[in-house]
Coordinates of C-alpha atoms in Angstrom, one line a residue:
X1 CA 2.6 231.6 -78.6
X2 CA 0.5 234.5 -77.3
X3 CA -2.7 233.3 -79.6
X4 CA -2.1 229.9 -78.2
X5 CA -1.8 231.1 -75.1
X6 CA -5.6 232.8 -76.0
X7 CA -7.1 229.7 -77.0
X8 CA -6.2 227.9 -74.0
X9 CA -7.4 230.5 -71.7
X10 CA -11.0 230.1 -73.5
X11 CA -11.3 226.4 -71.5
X12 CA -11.4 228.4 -68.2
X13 CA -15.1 229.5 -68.6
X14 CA -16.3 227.2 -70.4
X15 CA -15.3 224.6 -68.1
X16 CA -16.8 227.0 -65.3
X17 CA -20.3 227.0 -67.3
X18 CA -19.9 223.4 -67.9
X19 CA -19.4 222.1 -64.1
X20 CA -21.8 224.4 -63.4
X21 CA -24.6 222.8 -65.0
X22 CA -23.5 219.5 -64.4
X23 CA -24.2 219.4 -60.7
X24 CA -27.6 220.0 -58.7
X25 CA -28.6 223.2 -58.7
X26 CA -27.6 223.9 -54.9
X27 CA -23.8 222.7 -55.9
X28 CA -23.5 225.3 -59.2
X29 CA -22.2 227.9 -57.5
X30 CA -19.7 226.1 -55.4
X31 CA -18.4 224.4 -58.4
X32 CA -18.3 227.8 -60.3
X33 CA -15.9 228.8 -57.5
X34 CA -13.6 225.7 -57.4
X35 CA -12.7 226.2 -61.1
X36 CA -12.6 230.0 -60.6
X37 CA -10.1 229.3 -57.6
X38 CA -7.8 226.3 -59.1
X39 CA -6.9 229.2 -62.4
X40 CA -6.3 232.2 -59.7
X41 CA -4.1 230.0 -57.0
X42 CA -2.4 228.1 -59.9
X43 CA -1.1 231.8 -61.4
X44 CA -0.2 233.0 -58.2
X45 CA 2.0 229.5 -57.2
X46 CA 2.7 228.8 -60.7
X47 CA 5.2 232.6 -60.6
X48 CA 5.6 232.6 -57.1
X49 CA 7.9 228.9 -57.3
X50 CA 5.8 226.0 -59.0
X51 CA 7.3 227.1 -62.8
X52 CA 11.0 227.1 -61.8
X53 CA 9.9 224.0 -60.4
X54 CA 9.0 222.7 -63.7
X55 CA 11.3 224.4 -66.0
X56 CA 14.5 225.7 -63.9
X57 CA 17.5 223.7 -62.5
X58 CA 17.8 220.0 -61.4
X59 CA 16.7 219.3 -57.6
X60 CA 16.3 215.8 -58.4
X61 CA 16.1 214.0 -61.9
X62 CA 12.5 214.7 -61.9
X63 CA 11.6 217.8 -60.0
X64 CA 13.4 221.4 -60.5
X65 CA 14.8 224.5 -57.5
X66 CA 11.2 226.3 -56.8
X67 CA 11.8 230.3 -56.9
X68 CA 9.9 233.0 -57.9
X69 CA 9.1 233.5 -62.2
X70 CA 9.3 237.1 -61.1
X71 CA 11.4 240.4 -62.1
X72 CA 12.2 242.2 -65.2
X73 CA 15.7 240.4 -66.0
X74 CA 14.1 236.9 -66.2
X75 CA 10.7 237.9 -67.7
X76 CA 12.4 240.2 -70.3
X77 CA 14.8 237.7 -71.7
X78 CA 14.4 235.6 -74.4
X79 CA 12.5 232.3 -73.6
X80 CA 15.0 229.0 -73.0
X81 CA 14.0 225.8 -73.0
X82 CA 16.8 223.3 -71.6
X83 CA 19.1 221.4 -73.6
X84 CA 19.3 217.9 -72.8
X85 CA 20.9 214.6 -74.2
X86 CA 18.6 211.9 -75.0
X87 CA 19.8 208.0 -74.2
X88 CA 18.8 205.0 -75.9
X89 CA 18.4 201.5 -76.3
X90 CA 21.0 201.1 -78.3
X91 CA 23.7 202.7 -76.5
X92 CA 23.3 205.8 -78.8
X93 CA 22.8 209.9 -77.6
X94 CA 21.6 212.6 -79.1
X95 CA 22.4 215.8 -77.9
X96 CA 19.7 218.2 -78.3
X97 CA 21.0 222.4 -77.6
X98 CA 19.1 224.9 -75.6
X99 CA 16.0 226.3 -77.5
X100 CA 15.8 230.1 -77.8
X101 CA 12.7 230.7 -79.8
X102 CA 11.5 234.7 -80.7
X103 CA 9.5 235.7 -77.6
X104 CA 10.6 236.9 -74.3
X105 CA 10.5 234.7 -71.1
X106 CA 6.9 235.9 -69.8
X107 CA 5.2 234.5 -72.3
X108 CA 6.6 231.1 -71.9
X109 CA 5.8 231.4 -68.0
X110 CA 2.4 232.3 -68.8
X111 CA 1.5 230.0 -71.7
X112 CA 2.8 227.0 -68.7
X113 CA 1.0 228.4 -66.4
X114 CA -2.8 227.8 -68.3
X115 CA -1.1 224.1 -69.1
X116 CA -1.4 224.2 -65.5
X117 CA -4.5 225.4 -64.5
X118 CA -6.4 224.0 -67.0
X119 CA -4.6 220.7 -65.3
X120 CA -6.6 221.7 -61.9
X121 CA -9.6 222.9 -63.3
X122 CA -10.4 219.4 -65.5
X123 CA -9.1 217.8 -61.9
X124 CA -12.1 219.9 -60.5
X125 CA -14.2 218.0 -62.4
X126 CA -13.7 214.8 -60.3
X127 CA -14.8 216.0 -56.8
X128 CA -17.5 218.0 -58.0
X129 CA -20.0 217.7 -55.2
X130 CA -17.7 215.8 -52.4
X131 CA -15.4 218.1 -51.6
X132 CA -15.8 221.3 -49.9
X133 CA -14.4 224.6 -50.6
X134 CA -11.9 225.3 -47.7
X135 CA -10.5 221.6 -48.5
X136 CA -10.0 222.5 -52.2
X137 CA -8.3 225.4 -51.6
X138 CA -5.4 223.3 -49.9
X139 CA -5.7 221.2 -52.0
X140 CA -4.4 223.0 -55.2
X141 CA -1.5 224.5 -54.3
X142 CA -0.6 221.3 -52.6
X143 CA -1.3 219.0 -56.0
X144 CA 0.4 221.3 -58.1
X145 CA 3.5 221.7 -56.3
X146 CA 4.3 218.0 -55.4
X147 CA 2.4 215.9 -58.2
X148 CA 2.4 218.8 -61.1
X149 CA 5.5 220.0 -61.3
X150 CA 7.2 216.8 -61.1
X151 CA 5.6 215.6 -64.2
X152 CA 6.2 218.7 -66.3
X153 CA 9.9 218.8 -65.1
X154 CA 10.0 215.0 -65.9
X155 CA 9.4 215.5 -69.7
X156 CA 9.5 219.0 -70.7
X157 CA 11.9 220.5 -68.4
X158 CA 14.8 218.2 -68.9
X159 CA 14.2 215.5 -66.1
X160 CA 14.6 211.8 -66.4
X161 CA 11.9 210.8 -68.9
X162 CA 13.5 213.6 -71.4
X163 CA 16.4 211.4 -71.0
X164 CA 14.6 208.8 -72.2
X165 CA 13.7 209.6 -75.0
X166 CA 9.5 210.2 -74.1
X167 CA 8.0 212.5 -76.2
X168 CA 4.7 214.6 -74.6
X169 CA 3.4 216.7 -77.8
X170 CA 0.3 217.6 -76.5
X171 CA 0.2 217.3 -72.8
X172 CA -1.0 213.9 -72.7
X173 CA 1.1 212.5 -70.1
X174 CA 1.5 216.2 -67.8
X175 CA -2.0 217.4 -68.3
X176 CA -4.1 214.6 -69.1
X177 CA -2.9 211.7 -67.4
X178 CA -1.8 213.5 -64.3
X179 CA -5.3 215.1 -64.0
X180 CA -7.7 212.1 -64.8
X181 CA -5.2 209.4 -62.0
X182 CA -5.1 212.2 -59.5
X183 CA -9.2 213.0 -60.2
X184 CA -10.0 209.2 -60.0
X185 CA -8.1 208.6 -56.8
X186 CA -9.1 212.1 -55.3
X187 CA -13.1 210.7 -55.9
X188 CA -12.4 207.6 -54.4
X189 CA -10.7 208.9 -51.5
X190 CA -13.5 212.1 -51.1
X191 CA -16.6 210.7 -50.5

């Protein structure tokens, strides 16, 4: 988990280096910053209430309780994933139990939390030069709270399209999805 968690990590720069050279010259450094800035908010909301959001207790069928990731008797534990009961088609459900793999609770919080800044920072991508600075940095905490969380608690935290029976290997649907309709409407809207 940890050396996933490593691998993951190494998008952050090369995605700064990358947005970096793909603007004018005069935008580099802004852009530099907005990627820089999505990874730092996103760890601070993602503890502070945006991964309980995503992972904790029902609110809603598709959005969790937001509290803090924080102190030694939740980070110490052993990692749990929710147990949930699939529905189908055909009247049939599968019940599948809580998950309880080998490594403590942190590391589950943190290997989320670069799902979800890489989310931002490939979102940063998509208002590269129309949106200023001060306006991104509402913007992030802002996305990730109330468009974010509510897709990762939808299918990997036990929400509705668990339920269902939709499988997200890969982050297709939280990360990639979510990121490339919120960075094409984000453009269209800043411009």
């Amino acid at each position: 988990m940890v050396a996933a968690t490593l691998v993951g990590l190494q998008s952050v720069p090369g995605l700064v280096i990358l947005y970096g050279s793909i603007v004018k010259k005069k935008w580099a450094v802004n852009s530099a910053f907005m990627a820089l800035y999505a990874f730092a908010a996103v760890v601070i909301c993602w503890v502070s209430w945006a991964y309980k959001m995503s992972f904790g207790d029902k609110l809603l069928p598709f959005w969790g309780k937001a509290g803090p990731a924080l102190g030694q008797k939740f980070l110490i534990n052993q990692a749990a994933l929710p147990a949930s009961t699939h529905y189908f088609s055909d009247h049939k459900t599968v019940e599948t139990p809580e998950a309880t793999p080998w490594y403590p609770m942190a590391t589950m919080v943190w290997f989320q939390c670069v799902f979800a800044a890489i989310t931002l920072i490939l979102l940063a991508g998509s208002v590269l030069g129309r949106m200023n600075f001060k306006a991104w940095m509402m913007f992030v905490p802002l996305w990730l709270t109330f468009s974010y969380t509510v897709g990762a608690f939808s299918l990997w935290g036990g929400g509705f399209l668990f339920h269902w029976g939709v499988m997200d290997y890969s982050g297709g649907y939280v990360i990639h999805l979510s990121s490339g309709i919120a960075g094409f409407t984000t453009a269209y809207w800043v411009n």
